[in-house]
Short mmCIF file of C-alpha atoms in Angstrom, two decimals:
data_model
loop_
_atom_site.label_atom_id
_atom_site.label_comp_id
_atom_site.label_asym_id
_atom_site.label_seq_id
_atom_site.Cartn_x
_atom_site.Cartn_y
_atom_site.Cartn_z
CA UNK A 627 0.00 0.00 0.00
CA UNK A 628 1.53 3.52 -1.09
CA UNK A 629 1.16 6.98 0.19
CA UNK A 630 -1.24 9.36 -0.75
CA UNK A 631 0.82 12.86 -1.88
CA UNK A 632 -0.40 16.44 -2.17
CA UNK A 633 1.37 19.23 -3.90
CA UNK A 634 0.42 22.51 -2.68
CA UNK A 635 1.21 25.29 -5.37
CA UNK A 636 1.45 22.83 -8.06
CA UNK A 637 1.56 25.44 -10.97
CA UNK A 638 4.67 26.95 -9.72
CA UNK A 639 8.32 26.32 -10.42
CA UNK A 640 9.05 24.63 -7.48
CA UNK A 641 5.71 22.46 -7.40
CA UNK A 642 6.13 21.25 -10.91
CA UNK A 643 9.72 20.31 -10.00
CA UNK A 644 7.98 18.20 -7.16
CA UNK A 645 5.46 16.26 -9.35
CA UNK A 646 8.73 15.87 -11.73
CA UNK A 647 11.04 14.62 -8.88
CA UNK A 648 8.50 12.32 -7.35
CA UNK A 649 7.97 10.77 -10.95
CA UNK A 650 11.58 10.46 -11.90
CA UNK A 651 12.62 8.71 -7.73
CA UNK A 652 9.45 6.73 -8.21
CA UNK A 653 8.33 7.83 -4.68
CA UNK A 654 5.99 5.07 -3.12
CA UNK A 655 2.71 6.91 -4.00
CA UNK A 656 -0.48 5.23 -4.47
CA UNK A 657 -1.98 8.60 -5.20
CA UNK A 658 -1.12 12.05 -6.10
CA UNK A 659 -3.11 15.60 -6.15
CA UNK A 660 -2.12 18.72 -7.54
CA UNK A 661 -3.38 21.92 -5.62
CA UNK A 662 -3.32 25.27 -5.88
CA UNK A 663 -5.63 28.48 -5.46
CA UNK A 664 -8.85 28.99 -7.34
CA UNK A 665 -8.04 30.69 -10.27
CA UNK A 666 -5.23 27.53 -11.39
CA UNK A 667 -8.43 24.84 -10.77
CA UNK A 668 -8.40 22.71 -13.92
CA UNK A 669 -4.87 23.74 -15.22
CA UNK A 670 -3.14 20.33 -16.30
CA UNK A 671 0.47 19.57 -14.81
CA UNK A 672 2.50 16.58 -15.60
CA UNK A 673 3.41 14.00 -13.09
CA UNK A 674 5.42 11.56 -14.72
CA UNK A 675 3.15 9.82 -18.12
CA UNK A 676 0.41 11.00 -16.65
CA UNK A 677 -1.50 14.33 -16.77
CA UNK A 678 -3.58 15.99 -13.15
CA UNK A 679 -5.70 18.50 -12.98
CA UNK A 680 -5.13 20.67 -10.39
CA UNK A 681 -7.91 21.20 -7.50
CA UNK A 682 -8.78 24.16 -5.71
CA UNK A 683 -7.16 23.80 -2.11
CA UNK A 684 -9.93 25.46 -0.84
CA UNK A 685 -12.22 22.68 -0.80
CA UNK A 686 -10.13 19.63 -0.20
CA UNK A 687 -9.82 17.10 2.33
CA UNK A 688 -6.50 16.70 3.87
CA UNK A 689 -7.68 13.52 6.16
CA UNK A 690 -6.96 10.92 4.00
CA UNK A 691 -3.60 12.47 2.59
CA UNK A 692 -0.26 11.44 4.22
CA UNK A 693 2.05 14.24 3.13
CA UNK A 694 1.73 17.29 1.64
CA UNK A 695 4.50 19.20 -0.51
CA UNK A 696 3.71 23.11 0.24
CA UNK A 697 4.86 25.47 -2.38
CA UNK A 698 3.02 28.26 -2.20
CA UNK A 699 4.65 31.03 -0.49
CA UNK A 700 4.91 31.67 3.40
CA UNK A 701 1.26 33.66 3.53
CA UNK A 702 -0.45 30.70 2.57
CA UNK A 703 1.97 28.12 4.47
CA UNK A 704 0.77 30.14 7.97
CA UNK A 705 -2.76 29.49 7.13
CA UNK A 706 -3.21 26.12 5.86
CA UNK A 707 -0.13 24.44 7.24
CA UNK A 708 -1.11 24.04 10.95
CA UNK A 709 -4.89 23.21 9.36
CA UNK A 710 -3.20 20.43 7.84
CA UNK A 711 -1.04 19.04 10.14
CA UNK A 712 -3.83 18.84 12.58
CA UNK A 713 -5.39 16.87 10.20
CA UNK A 714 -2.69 14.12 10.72
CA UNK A 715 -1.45 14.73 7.46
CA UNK A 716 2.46 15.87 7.57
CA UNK A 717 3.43 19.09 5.61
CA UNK A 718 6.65 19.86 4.20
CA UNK A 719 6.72 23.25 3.74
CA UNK A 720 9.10 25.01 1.25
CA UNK A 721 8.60 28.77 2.67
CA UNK A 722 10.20 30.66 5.43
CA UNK A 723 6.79 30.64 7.21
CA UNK A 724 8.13 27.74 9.42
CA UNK A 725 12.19 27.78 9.68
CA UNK A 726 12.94 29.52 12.86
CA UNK A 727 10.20 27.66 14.99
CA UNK A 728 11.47 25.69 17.49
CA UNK A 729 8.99 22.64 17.73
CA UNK A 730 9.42 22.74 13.34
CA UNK A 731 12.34 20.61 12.41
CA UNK A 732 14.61 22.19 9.74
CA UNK A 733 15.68 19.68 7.42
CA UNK A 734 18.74 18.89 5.10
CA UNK A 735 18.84 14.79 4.93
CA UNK A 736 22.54 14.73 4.29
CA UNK A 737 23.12 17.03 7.56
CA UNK A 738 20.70 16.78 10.02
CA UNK A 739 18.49 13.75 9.75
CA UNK A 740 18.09 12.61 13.23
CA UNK A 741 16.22 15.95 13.71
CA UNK A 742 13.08 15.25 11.84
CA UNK A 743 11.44 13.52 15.15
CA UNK A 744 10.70 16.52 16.30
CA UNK A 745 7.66 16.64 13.51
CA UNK A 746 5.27 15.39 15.69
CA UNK A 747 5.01 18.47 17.36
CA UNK A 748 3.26 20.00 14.87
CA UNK A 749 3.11 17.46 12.35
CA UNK A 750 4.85 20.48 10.18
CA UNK A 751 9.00 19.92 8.31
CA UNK A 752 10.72 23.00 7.11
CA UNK A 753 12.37 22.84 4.05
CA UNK A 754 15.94 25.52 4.02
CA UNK A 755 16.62 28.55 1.76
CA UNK A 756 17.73 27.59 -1.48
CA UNK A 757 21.50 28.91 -0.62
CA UNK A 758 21.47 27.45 2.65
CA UNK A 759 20.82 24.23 1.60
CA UNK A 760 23.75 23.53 -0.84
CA UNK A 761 25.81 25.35 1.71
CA UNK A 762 25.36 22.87 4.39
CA UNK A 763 25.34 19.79 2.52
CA UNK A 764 29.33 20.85 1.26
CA UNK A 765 29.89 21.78 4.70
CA UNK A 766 28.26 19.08 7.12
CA UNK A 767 31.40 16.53 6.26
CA UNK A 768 34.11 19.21 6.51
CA UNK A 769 32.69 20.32 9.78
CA UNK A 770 32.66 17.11 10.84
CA UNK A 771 36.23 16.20 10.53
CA UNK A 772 38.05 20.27 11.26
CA UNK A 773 35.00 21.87 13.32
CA UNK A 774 33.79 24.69 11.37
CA UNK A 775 34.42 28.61 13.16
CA UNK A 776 33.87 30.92 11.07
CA UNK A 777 32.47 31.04 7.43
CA UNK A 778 32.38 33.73 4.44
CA UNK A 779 29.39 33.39 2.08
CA UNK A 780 29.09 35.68 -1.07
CA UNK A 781 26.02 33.72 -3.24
CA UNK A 782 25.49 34.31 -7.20
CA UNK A 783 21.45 33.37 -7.06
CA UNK A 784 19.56 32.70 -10.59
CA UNK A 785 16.41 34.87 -10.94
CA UNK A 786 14.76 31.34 -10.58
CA UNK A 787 15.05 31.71 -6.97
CA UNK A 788 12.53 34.69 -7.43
CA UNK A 789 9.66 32.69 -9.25
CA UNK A 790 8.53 32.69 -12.84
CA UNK A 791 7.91 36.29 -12.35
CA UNK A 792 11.89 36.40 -12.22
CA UNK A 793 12.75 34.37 -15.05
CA UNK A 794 10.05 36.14 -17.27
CA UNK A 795 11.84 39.73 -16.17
CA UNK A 796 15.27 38.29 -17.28
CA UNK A 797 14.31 36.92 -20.36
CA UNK A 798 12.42 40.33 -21.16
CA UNK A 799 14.61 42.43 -20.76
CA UNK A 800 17.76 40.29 -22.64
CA UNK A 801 15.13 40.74 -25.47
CA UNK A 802 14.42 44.37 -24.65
CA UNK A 803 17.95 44.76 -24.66
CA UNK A 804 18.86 43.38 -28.34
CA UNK A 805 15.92 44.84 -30.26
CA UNK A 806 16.69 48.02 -28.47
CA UNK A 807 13.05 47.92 -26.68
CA UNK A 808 12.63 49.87 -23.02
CA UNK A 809 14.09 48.10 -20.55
CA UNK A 810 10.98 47.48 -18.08
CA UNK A 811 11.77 46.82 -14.18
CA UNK A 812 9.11 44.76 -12.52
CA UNK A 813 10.22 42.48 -9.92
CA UNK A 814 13.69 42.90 -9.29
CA UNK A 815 14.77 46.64 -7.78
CA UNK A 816 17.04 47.45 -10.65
CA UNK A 817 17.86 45.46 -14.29
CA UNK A 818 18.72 42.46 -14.29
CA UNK A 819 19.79 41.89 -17.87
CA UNK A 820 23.84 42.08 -18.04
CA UNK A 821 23.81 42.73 -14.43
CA UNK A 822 24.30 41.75 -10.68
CA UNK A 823 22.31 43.36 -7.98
CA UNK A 824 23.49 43.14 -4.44
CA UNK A 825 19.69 43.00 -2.87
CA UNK A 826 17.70 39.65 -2.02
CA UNK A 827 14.77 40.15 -0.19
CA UNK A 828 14.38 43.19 2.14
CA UNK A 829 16.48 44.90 4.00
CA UNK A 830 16.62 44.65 8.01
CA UNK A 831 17.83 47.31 10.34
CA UNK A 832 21.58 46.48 10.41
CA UNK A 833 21.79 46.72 6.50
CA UNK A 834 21.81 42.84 5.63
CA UNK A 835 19.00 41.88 4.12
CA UNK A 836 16.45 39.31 4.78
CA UNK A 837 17.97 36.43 2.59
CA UNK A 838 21.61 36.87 4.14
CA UNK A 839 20.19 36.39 7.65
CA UNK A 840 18.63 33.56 6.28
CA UNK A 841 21.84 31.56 5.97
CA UNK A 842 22.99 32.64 9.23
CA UNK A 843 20.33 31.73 11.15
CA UNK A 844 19.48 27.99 9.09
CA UNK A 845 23.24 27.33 8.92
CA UNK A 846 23.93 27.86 13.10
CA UNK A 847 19.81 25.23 13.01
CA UNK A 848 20.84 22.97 11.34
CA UNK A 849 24.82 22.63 11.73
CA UNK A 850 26.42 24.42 14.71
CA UNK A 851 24.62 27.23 16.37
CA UNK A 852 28.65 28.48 17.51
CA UNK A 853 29.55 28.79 14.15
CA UNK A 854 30.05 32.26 13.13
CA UNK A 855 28.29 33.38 9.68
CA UNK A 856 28.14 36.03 7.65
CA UNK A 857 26.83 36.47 3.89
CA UNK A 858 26.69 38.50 0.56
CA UNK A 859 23.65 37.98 -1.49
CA UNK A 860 23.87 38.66 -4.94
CA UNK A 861 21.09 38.19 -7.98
CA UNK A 862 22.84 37.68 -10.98
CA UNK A 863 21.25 36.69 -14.87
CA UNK A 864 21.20 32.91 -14.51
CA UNK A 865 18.22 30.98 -15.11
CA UNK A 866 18.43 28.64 -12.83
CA UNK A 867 21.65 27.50 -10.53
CA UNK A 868 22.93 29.08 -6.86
CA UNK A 869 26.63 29.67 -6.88
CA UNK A 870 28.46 30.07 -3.63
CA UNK A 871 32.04 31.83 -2.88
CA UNK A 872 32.84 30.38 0.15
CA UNK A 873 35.32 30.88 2.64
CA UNK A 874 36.11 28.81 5.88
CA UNK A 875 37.52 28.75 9.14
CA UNK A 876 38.40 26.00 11.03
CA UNK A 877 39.55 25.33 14.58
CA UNK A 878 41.87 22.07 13.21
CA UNK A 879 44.10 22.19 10.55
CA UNK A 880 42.28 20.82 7.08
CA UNK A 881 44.13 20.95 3.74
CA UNK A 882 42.88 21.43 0.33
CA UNK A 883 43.75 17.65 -0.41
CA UNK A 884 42.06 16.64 2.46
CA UNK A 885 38.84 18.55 1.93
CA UNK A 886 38.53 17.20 -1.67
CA UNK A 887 38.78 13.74 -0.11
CA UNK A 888 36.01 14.20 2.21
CA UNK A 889 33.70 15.67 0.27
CA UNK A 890 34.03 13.30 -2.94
CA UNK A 891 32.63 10.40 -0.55
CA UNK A 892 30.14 12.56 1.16
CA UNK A 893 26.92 12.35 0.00
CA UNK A 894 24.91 14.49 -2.42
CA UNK A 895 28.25 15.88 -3.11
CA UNK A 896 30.56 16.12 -6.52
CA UNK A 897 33.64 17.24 -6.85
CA UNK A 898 34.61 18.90 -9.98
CA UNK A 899 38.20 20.50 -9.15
CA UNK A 900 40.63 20.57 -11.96
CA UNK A 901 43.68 22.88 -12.14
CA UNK A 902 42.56 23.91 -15.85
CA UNK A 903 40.61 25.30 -17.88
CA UNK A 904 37.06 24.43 -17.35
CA UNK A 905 37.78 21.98 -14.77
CA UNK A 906 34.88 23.46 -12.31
CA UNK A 907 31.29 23.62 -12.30
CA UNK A 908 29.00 26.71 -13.28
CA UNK A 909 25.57 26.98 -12.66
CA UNK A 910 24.32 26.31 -16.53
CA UNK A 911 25.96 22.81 -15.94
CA UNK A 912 24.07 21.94 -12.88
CA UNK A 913 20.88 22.56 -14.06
CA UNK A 914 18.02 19.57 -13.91
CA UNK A 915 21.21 17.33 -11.76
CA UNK A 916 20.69 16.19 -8.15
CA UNK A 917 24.05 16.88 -6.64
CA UNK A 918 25.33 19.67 -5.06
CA UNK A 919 29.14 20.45 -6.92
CA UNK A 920 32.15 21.62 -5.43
CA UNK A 921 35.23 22.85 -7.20
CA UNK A 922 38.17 25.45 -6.79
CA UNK A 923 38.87 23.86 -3.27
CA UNK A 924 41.92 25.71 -2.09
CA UNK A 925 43.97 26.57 1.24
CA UNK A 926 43.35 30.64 2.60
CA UNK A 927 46.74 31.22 3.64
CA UNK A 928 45.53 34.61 5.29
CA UNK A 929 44.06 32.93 8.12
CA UNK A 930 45.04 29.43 10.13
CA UNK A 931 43.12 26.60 9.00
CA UNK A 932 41.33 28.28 6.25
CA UNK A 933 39.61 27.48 2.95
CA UNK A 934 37.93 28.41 0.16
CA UNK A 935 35.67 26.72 -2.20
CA UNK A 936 33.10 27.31 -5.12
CA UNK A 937 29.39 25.84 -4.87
CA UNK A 938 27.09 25.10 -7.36
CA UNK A 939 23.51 23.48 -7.56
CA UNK A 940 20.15 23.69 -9.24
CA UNK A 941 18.05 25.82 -6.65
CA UNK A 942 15.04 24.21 -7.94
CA UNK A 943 16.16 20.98 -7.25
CA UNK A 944 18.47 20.20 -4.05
CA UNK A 945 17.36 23.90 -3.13
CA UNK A 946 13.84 23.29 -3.06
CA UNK A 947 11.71 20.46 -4.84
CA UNK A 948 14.24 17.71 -4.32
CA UNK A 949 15.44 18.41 -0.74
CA UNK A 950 11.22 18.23 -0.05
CA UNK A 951 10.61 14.99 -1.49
CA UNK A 952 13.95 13.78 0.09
CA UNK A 953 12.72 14.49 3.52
CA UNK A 954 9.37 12.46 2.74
CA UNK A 955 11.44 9.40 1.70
CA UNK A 956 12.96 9.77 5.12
CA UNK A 957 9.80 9.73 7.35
CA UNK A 958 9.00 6.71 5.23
CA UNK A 959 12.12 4.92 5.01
CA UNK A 960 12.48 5.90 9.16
CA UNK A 961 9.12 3.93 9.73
CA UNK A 962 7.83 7.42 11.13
CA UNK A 963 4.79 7.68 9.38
CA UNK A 964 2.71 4.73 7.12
CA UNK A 965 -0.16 5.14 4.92
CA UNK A 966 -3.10 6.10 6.21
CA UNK A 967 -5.52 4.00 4.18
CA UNK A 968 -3.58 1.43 4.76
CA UNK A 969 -4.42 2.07 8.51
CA UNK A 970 -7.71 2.41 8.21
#
């Protein structure tokens, strides 16, 4: 007997990468429903060969539904997400709405997997930040074996990371730009064609913005709360693909060698790391794969024990849609939850 699966936001970016992801790991479901708000009821989204329309989430029935992929922004996630989980059905919520609770777990299976017990609470799993999530995943193993102090994060984010809204503006205004149309600024605070703009989210009072603090506060959750973090974040005109400059301190001494060691049998990792040209990852290469790359791995001889390293994944993926349906095939493969129907 399989799982029934909902998608909330199922017409989105992120909740088409779900029904994709699911398909594609061939996630024990007996049964899966696309949701979404009223105006999407009756638009048709793929979930593997086969074809679902989507249902108003509104007027559906969570008590028969064992988990439910939320993708629909962190206004919607603080309404319907305690609904559900008192339900008994257990959300996995891709928003912020949920991160920084302290009865929510905040999950990265590769990192912190003993901490999704703590669902029952409120029968709710946060998923990370896009950024944070490939972070921690490189730096879980490397923490492990040099105990992490300090770290340095300046992020390259695709407009993907912003919602179709953001890809639409990029693609726009690259058009705009070659056929020598106005340039027209919608969701981002400034052009993004043939730029970078040092603003993600808003701004809080000390002058980082929301996104920055982010990382901080899900890296020091889910890894160390002593390790010291601080963060640059940067949109740049990528589709789709986080890039990371990252530099570390540790309190034992770690060398380059040694790091690319680790890391190549860690998992969800890949190590690209050639001394040449092209032997590194960019973000158009990681697009649509699972793994979260690491290349220019180097020693940071202005500081003891330091490093520095280049990250790359697809934000839609590990950041978001995969990470989600990971954590599901944990409460299953943990015995933590079994179908309900199966129950009854």
């Amino acid at each position: 007997m399989g799982f029934k699966i909902a998608i909330v936001g199922a017409t989105g970016n992120v909740g088409r990468e779900m029904l994709n992801i699911l398909s594609e790991r061939d996630f024990p479901a007996d049964e899966v429903v696309a949701l979404a708000s009223a105006r999407s009821q009756g638009t048709e989204v793929s979930f593997g060969d086969k074809v679902l329309k989507v249902q108003n989430l509104e007027n559906y029935d969570f008590s028969t539904t064992d988990i439910c992929l939320m993708s629909a922004g962190g206004t919607i996630s603080q309404k319907w997400s305690p609904k559900i989980g008192a339900q008994g059905c257990v959300v996995i919520d891709n928003s912020s709405a949920w991160r920084y609770d302290q009865d929510v777990p905040l999950i990265v299976p590769e990192v912190n997997p003993d901490a999704i017990t703590g669902f029952t609470k409120r029968n709710i799993i946060a998923n990370p930040n896009c950024s944070t999530a490939q972070l921690v995943v490189a730096l879980k193993p490397l923490h492990d074996f040099a105990t992490i102090k300090r770290i340095v994060v300046s992020t390259y984010q695709s407009v993907s990371g912003a919602g179709k809204d953001g890809m639409d503006e990029l693609f726009n205004q690259t058009r705009a730009v070659f056929v020598a149309d106005p340039i027209e600024t919608k969701k981002f605070t400034k052009r993004i064609a043939f730029n970078v703009i040092p603003h993600i989210d808003s701004f809080m009072e000390d002058g980082y913005t929301k996104e920055e603090w982010k990382v901080l506060a899900e890296t020091k959750k889910m890894l160390d709360p002593k390790i010291r973090v601080t963060c640059t974040a940067v949109r740049v005109p990528v589709f789709i693909g986080h890039s990371e400059s990252v530099n570390i301190e540790f309190e034992k001494e770690i060398t380059a060698e040694q790091a690319r060691d680790i890391l190549r049998d860690a998992p969800g990792c890949l190590v690209i790391d050639k001394h040449e040209d092209g032997g590194y990852i960019t973000p158009y290469e990681c697009a649509g794969e699972d793994a979260t790359f690491i290349s220019r791995i180097r020693e940071d001889a202005t500081v003891e024990n330091g490093l520095n390293m280049w990250i790359v994944s697809d934000n839609l993926r590990k950041g978001a849609a995969l990470n989600a349906v990971q954590i599901g095939e944990l409460l299953i493969n943990r015995g933590l939850i079994k179908p309900r129907k199966a129950a009854a």
